[in-house]
mmCIF file of C-alpha atoms and ligand atoms in Angstrom:
data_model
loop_
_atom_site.group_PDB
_atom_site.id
_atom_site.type_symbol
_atom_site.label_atom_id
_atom_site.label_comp_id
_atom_site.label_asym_id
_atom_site.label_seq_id
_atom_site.Cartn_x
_atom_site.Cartn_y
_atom_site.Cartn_z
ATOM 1 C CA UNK A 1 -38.884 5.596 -71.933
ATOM 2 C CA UNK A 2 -40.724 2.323 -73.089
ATOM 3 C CA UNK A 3 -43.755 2.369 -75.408
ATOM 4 C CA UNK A 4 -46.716 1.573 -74.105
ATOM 5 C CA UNK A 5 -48.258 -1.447 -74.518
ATOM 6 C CA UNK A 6 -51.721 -1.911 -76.324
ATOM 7 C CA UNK A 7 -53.765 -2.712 -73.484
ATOM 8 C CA UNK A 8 -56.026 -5.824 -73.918
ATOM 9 C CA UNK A 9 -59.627 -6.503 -72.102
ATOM 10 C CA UNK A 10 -58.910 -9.167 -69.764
ATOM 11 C CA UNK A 11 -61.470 -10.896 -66.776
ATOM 12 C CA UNK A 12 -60.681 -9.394 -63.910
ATOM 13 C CA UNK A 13 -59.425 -11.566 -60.659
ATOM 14 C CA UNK A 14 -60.421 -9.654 -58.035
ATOM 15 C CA UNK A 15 -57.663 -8.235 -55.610
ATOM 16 C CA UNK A 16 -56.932 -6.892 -52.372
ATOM 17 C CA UNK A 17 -58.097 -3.387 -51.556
ATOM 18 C CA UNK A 18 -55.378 -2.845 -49.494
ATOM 19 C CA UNK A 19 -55.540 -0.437 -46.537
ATOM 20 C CA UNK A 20 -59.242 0.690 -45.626
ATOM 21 C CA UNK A 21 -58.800 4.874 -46.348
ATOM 22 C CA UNK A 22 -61.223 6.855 -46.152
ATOM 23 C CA UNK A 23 -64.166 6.324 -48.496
ATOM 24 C CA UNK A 24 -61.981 4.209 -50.478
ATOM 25 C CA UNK A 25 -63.697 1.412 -49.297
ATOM 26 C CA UNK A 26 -67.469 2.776 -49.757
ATOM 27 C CA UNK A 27 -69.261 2.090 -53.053
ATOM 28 C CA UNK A 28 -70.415 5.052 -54.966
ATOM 29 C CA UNK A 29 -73.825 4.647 -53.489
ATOM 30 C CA UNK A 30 -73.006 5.297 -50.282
ATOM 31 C CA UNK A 31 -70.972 8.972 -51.264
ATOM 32 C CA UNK A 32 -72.284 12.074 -52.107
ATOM 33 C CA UNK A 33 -73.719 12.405 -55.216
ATOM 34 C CA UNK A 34 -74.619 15.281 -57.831
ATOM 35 C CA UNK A 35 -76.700 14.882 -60.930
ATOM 36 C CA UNK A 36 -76.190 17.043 -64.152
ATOM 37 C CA UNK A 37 -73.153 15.865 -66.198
ATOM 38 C CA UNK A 38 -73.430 12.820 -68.371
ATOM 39 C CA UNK A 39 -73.334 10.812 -65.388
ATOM 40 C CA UNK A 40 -73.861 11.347 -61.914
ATOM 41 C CA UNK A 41 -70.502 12.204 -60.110
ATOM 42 C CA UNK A 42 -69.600 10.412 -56.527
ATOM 43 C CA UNK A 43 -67.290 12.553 -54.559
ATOM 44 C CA UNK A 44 -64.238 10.450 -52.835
ATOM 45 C CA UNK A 45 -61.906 11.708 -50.787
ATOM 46 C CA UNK A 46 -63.024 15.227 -52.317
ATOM 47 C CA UNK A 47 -63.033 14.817 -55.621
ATOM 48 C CA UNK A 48 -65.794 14.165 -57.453
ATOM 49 C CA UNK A 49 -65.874 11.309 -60.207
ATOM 50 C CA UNK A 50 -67.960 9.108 -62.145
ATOM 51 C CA UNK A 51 -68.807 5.682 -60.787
ATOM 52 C CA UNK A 52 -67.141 3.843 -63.128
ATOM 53 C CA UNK A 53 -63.864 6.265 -62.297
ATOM 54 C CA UNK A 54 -64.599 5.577 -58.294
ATOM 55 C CA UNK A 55 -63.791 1.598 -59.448
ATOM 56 C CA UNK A 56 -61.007 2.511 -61.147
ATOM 57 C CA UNK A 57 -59.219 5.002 -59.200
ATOM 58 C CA UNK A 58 -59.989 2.625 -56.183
ATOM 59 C CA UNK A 59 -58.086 -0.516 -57.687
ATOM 60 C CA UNK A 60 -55.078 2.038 -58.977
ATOM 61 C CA UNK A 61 -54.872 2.729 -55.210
ATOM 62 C CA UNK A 62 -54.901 -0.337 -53.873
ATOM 63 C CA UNK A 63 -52.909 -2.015 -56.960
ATOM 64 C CA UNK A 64 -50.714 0.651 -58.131
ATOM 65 C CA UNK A 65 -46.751 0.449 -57.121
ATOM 66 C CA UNK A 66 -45.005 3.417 -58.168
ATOM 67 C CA UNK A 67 -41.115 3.099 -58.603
ATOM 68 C CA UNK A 68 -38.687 5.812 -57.968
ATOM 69 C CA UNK A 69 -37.675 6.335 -62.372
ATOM 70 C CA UNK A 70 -41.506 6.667 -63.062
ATOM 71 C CA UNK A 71 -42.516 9.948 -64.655
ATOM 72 C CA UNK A 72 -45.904 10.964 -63.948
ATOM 73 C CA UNK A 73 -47.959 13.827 -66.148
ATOM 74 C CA UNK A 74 -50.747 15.339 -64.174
ATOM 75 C CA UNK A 75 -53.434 17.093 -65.648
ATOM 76 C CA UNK A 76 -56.965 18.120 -64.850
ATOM 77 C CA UNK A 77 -58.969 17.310 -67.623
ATOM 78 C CA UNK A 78 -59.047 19.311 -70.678
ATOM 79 C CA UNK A 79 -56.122 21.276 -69.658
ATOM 80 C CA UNK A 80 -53.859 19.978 -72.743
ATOM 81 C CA UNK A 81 -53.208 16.432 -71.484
ATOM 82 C CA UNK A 82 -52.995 14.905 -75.310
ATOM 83 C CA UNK A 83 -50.615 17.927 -75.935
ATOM 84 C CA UNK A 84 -48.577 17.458 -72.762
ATOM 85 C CA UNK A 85 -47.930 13.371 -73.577
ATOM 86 C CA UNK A 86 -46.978 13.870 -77.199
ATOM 87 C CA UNK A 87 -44.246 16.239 -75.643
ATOM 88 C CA UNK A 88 -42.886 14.184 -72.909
ATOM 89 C CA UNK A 89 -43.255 10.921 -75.189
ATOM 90 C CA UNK A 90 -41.187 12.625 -78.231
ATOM 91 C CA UNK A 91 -38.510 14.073 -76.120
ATOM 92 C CA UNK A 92 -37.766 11.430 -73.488
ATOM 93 C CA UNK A 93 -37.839 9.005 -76.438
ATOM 94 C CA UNK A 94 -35.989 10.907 -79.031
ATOM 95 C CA UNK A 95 -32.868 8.861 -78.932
ATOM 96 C CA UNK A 96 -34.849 5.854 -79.968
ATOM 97 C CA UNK A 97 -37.297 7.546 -82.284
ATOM 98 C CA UNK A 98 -35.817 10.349 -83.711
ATOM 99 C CA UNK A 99 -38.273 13.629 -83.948
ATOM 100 C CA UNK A 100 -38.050 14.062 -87.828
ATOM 101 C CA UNK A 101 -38.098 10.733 -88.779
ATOM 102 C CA UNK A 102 -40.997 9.611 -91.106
ATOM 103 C CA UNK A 103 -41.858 6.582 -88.805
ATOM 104 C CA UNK A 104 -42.253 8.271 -85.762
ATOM 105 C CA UNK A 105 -45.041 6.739 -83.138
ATOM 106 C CA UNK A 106 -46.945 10.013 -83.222
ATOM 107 C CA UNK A 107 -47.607 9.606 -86.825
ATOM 108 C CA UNK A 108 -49.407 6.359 -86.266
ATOM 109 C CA UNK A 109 -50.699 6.423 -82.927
ATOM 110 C CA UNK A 110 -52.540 9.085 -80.816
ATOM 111 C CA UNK A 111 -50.725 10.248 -77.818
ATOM 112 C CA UNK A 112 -52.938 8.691 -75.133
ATOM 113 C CA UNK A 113 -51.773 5.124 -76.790
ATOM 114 C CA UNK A 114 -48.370 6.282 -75.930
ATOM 115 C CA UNK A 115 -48.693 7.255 -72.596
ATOM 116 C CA UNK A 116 -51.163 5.232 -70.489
ATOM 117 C CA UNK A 117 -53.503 6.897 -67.915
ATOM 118 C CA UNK A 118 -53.051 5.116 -63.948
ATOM 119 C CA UNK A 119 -57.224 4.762 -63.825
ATOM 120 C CA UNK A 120 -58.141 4.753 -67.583
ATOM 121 C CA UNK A 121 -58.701 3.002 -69.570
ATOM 122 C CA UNK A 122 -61.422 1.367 -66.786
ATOM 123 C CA UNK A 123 -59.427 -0.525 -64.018
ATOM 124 C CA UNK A 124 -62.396 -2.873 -63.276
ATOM 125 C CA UNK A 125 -61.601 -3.979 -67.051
ATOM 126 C CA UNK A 126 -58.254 -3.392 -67.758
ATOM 127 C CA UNK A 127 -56.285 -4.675 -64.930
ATOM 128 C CA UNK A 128 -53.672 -2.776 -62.901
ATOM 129 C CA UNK A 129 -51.219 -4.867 -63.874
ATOM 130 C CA UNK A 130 -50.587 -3.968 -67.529
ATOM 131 C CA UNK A 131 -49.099 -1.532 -65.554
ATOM 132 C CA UNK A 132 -46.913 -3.005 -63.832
ATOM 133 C CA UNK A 133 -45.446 -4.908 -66.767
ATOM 134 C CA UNK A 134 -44.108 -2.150 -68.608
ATOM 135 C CA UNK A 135 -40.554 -1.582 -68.075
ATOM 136 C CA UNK A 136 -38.492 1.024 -66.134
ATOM 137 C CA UNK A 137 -38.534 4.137 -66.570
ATOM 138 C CA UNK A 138 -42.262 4.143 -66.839
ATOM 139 C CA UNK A 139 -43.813 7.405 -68.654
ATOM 140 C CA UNK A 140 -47.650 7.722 -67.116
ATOM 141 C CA UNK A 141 -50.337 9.846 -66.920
ATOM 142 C CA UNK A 142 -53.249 10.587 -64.473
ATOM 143 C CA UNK A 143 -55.962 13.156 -63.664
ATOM 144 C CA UNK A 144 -56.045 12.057 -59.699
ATOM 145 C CA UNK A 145 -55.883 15.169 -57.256
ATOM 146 C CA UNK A 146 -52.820 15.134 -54.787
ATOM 147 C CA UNK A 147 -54.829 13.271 -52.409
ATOM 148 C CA UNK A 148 -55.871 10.840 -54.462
ATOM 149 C CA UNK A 149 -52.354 9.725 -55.681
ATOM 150 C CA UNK A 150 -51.525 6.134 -54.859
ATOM 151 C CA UNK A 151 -49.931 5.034 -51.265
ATOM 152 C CA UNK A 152 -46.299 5.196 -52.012
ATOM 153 C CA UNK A 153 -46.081 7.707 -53.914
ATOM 154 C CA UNK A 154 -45.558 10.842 -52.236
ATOM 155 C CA UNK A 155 -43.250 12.079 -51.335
ATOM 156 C CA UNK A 156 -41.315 11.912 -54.724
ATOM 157 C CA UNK A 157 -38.405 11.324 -53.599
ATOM 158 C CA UNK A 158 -36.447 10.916 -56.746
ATOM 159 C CA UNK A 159 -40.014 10.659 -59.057
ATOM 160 C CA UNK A 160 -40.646 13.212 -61.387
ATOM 161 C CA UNK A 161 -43.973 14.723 -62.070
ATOM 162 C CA UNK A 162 -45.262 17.316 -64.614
ATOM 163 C CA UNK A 163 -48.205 18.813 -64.008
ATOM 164 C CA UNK A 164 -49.941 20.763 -67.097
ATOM 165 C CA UNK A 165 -53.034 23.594 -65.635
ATOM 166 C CA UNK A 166 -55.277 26.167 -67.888
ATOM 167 C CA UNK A 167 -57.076 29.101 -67.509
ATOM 168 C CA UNK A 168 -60.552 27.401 -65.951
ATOM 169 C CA UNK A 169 -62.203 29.575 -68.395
ATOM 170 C CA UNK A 170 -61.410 27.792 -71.524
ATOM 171 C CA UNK A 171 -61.461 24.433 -69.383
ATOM 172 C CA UNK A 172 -64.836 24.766 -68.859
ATOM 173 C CA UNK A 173 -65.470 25.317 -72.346
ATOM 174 C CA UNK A 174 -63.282 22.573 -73.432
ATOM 175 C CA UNK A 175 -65.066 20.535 -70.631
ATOM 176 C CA UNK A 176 -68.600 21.242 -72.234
ATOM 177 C CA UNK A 177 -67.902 20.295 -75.752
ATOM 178 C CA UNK A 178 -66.765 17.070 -74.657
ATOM 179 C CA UNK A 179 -69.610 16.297 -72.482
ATOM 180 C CA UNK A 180 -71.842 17.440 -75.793
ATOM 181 C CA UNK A 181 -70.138 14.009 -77.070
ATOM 182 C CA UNK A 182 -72.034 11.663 -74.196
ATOM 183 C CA UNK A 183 -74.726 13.905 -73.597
ATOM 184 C CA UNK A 184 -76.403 17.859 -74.936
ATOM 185 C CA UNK A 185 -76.027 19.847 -71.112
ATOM 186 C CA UNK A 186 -77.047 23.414 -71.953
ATOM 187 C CA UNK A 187 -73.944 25.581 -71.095
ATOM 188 C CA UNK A 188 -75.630 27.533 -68.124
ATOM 189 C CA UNK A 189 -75.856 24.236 -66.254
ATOM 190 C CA UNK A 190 -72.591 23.061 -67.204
ATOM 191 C CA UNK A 191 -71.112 26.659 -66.047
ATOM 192 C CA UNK A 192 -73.199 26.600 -62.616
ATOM 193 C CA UNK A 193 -71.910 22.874 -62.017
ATOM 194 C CA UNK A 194 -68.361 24.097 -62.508
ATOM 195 C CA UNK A 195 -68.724 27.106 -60.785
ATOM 196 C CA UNK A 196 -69.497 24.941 -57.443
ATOM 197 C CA UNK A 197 -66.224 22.749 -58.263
ATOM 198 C CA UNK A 198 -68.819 20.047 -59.471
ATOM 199 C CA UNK A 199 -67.144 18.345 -62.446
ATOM 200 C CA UNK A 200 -64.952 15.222 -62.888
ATOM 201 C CA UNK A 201 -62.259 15.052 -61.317
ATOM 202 C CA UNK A 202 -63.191 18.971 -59.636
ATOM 203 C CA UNK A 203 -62.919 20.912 -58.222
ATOM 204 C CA UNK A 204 -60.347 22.225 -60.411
ATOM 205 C CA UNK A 205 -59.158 24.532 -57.914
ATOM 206 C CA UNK A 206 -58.331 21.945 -55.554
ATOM 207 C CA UNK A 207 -56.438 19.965 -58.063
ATOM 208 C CA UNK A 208 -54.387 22.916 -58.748
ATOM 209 C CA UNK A 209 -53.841 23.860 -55.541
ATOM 210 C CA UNK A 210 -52.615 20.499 -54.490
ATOM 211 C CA UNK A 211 -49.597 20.177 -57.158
ATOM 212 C CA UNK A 212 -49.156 23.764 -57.154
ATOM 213 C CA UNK A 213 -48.577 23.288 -53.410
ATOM 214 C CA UNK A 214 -46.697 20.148 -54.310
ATOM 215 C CA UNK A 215 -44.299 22.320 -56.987
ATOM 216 C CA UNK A 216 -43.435 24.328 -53.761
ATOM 217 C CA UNK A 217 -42.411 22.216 -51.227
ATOM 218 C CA UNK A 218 -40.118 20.042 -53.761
ATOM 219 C CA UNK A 219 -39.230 21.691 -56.731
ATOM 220 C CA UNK A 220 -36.834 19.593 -57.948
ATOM 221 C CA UNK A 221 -39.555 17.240 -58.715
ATOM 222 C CA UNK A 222 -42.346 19.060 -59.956
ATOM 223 C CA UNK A 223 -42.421 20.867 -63.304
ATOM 224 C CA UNK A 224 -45.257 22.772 -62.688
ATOM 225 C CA UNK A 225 -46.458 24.442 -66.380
ATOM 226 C CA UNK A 226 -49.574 26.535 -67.568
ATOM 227 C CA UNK A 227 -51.230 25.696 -71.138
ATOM 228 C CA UNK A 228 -51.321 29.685 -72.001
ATOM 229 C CA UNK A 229 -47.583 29.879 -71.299
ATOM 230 C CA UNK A 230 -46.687 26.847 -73.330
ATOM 231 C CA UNK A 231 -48.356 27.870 -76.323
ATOM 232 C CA UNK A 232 -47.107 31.515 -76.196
ATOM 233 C CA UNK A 233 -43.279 29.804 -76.156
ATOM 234 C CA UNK A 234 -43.388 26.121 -76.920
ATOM 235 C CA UNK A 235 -39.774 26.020 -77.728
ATOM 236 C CA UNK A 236 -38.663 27.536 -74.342
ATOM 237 C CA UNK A 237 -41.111 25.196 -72.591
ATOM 238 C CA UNK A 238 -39.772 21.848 -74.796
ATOM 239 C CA UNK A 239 -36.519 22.671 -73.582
ATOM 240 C CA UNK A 240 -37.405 23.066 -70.173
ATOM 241 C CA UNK A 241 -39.252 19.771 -70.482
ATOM 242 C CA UNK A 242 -36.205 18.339 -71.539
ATOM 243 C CA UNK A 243 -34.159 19.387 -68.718
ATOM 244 C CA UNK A 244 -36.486 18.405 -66.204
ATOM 245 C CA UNK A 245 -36.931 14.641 -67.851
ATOM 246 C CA UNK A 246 -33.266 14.422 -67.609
ATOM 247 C CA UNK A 247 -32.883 15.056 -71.156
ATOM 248 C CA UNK A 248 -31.065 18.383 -72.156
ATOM 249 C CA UNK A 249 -30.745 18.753 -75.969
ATOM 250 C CA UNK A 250 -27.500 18.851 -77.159
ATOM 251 C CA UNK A 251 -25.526 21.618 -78.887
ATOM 252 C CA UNK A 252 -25.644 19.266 -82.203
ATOM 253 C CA UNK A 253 -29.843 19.240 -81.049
ATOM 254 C CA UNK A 254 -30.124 22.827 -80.810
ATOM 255 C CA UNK A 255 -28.136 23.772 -84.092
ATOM 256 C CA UNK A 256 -29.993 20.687 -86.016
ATOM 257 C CA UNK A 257 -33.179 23.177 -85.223
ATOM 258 C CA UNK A 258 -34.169 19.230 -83.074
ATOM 259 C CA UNK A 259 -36.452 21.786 -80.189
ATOM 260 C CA UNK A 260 -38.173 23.290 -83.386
ATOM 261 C CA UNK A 261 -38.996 19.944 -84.530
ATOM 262 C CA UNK A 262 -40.838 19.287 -81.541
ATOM 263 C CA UNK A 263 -42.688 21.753 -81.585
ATOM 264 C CA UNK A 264 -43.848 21.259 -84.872
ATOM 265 C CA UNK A 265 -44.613 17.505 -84.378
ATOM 266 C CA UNK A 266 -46.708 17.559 -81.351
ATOM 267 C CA UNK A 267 -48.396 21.196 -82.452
ATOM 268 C CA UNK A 268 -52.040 21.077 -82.385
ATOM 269 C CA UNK A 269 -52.610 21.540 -86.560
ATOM 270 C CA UNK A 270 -50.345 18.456 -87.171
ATOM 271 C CA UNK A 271 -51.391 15.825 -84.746
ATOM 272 C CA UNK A 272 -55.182 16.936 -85.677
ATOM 273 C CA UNK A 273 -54.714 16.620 -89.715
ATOM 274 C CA UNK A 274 -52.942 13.432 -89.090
ATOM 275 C CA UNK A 275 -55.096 10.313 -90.218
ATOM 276 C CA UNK A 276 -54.808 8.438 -87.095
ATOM 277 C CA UNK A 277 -56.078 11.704 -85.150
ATOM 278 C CA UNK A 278 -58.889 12.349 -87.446
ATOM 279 C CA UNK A 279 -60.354 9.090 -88.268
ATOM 280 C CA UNK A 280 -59.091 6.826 -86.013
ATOM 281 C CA UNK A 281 -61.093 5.153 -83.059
ATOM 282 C CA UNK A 282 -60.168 3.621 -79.689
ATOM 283 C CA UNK A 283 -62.333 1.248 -78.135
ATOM 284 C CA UNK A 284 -62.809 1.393 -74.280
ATOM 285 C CA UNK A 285 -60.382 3.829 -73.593
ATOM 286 C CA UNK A 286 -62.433 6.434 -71.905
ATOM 287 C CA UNK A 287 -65.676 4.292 -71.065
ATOM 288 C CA UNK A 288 -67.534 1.554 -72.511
ATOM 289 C CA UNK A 289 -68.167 3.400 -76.060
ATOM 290 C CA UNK A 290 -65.320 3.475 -78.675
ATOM 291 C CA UNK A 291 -63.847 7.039 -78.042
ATOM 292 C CA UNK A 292 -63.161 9.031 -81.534
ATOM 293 C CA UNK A 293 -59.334 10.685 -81.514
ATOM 294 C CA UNK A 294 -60.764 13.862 -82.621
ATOM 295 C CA UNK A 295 -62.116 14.623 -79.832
ATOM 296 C CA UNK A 296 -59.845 15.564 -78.247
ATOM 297 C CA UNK A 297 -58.458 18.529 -80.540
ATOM 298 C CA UNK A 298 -61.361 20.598 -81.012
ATOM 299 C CA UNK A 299 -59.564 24.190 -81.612
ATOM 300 C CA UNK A 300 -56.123 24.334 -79.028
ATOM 301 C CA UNK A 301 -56.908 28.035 -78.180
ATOM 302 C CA UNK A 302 -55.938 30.630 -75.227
ATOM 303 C CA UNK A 303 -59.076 32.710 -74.876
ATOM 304 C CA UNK A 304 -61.878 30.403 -76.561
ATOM 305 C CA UNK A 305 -64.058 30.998 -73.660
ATOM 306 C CA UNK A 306 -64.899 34.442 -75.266
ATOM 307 C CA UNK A 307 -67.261 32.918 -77.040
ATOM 308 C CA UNK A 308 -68.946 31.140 -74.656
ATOM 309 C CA UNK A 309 -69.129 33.215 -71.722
ATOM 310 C CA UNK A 310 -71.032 36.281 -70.645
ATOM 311 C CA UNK A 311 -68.695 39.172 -69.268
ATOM 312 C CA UNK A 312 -70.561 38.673 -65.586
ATOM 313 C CA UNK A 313 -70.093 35.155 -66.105
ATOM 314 C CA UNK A 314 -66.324 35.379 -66.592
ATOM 315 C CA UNK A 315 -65.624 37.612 -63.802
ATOM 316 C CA UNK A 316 -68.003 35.267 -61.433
ATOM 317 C CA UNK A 317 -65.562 32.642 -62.191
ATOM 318 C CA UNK A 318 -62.425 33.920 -61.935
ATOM 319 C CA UNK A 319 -63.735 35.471 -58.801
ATOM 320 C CA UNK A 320 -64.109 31.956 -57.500
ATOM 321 C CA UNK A 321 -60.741 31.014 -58.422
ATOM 322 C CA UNK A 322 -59.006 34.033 -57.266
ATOM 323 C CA UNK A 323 -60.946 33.775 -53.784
ATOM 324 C CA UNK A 324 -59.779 30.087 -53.845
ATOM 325 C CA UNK A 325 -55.840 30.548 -54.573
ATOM 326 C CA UNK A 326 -55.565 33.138 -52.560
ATOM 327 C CA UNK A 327 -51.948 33.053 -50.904
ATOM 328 C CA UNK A 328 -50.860 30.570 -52.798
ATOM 329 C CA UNK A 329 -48.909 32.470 -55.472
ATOM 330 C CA UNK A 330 -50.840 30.792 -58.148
ATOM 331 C CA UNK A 331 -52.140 32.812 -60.482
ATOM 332 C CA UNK A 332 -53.959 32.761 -63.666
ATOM 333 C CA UNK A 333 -52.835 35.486 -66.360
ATOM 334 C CA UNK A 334 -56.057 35.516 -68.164
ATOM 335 C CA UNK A 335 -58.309 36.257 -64.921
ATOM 336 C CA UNK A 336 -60.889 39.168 -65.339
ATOM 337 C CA UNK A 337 -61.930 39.022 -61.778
ATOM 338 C CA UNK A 338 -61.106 43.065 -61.437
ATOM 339 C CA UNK A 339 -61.442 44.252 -64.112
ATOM 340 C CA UNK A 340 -64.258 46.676 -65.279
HETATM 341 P P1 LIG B 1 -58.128 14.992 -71.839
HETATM 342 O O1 LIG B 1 -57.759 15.606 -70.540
HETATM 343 O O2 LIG B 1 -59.534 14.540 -71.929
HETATM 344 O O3 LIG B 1 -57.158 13.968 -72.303
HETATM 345 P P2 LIG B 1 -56.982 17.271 -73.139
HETATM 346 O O4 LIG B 1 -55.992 16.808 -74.132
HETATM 347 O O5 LIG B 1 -56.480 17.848 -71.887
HETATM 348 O O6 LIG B 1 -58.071 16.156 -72.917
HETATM 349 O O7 LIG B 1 -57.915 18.401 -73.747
HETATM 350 C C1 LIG B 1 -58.095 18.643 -75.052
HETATM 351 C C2 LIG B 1 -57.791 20.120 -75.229
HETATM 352 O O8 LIG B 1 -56.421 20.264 -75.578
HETATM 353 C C3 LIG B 1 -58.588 20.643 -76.383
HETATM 354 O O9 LIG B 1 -58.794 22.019 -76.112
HETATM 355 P P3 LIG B 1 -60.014 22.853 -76.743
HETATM 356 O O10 LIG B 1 -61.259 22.077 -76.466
HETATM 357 O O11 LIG B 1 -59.990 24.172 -76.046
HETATM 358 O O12 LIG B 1 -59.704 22.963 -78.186
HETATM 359 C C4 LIG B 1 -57.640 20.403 -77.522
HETATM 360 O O13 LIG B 1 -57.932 21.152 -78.681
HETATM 361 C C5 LIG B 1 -56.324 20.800 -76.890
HETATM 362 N N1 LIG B 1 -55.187 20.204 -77.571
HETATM 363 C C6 LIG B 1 -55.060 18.936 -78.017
HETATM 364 N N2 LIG B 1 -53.883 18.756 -78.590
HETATM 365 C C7 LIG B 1 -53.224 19.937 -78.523
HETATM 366 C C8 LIG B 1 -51.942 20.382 -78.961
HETATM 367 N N3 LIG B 1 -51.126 19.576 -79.593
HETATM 368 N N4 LIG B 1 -51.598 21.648 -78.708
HETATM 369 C C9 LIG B 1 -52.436 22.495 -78.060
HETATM 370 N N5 LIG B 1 -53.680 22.136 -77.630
HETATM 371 C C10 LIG B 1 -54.057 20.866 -77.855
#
């Protein structure tokens, strides 16, 4: 897998838009809109964004050429996307950087400058094409729904894609705090927004439901993981990481204790006490304000939203979820929709 490049501001040129699809072509003014985030969200094709992300996720469609080696992470947000790249960035790059050395990348970048995002940072800034430059076999990320996935890219034929989900629970509370960063939402608002699958890139359900459906019709190229799972057994889920990426560890890996390492490299106490996770600054990498890396490790917990949400609240929620996945085989572990 090839680094990433630092991406640089550049004047945009303009473009085609490609094929008219539906709303693609609207502006956010003409979509549906719903005020109470940080911004107001536009929904397209389902999905409901900011307008600045309709731009974006609009050029990525009609710029975007996927190629058959590309690996592509999938996360809603929150779900353990900075987590999920450190992974896939340390073991499909391994050979070239080994996992104890003392110059790793991790120890001197944050994982999202590893692994680029398809529609961040903004595509109306930060053209497409920085993309396309990188070299084969391209390691990306993106919080799109199914449906929103560039032309071309489905099915995935010989593509890989990992897609990370979480308990919504401790989503939404992840989901709050970081809004707190942009703007104070009180967390009944935030919770009633979420509840009616009103949230960027929401609803989460049917994001879930898309790859999850996705993960069933071709398994071979979906590794479909939960965040609860992953931290209960990182090793097993490292090595099953590997496997997918094409990557097994060796016997000389697995009795050099190489898995372990990996787990102890990306784990959420050492990239957060690293200096370039708790002091270092990106500029434009979210939106137009610099974006602080410790943001996004806050407190890498199963079960935080105990201490956010009311019993009745919980089980309204799950409720929701359960109601919405049902017959899919998707479940979530954590759910308290029955009990008493
Ligand atoms: P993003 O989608 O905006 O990029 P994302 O990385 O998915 O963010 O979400 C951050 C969450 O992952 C945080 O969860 P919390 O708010 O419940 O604490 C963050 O703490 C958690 N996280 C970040 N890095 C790790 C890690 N290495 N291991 C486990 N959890 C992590």
């Amino acid at each position: 897998m090839a680094d990433a490049p630092q991406f640089e501001k550049k004047e945009h040129s303009g473009g085609s838009e490609g094929e008219a699809r539906d709303g693609l072509t609207q502006t956010p003014t003409t979509l549906p809109m719903r005020e109470g985030w940080f911004l107001p969200l536009f929904r397209l094709q389902g999905c409901w964004l900011t307008p600045q992300r309709v731009e974006s996720v609009k050029l990525v469609q009609a710029q975007f050429n996927p190629r058959p080696d590309d690996v592509l992470l999938v996360t809603y947000p929150k779900c353990g996307t900075t987590w999920l790249k450190a992974l896939a960035f340390t073991v499909a790059n391994r050979s070239r950087h080994p996992v104890a050395g003392g110059h790793h990348p991790l120890l001197s970048h944050n994982p999202h400058d590893l692994v680029p995002f398809l529609e961040l940072p903004d595509r109306t800034l930060y053209l497409v094409a920085e993309l396309e430059a990188l070299p084969s076999p391209r390691l990306l990320c993106t919080h799109v729904p199914r449906a929103l996935l560039p032309p071309g890219t489905l099915p995935l034929g010989c593509r890989r894609l990992v897609y990370l989900c979480r308990d919504p629970k401790d989503v939404l509370v992840s989901t709050w705090h970081h809004a707190q960063n942009a703007r104070l939402i009180e967390f009944d608002k935030a919770f009633e927004l979420f509840c009616e699958g009103v949230s960027v890139f929401g609803p989460i359900w049917e994001h879930c439901l898309g790859y999850w459906d996705l993960s069933v019709r071709e398994p071979n190229n979906v590794l479909f993981l939960k965040y609860d799972e992953m931290m209960a057994q990182p090793a097993k889920h490292v090595r099953m990481l590997a496997e997918f990426l094409g990557v097994p560890f060796t016997v000389e890996e697995e009795s050099g204790g190489v898995v372990e390492e990996v787990v102890r490299l990306c784990s959420f106490q050492n990239l957060r006490d690293l200096p370039v996770n708790s002091d270092g600054v990106v500029a434009g990498r979210i939106g137009a304000m610099p974006t602080k890396n410790s943001m996004f490790f806050r407190k890498g917990k199963v079960g935080d939203w105990e201490n956010y949400l009311t019993e009745e609240m919980a089980r309204k929620l799950d409720c929701i979820i359960e109601e919405k996945l049902r017959g899919s085989g998707l479940t979530f572990s954590q759910s308290v929709c029955h009990s008493t």
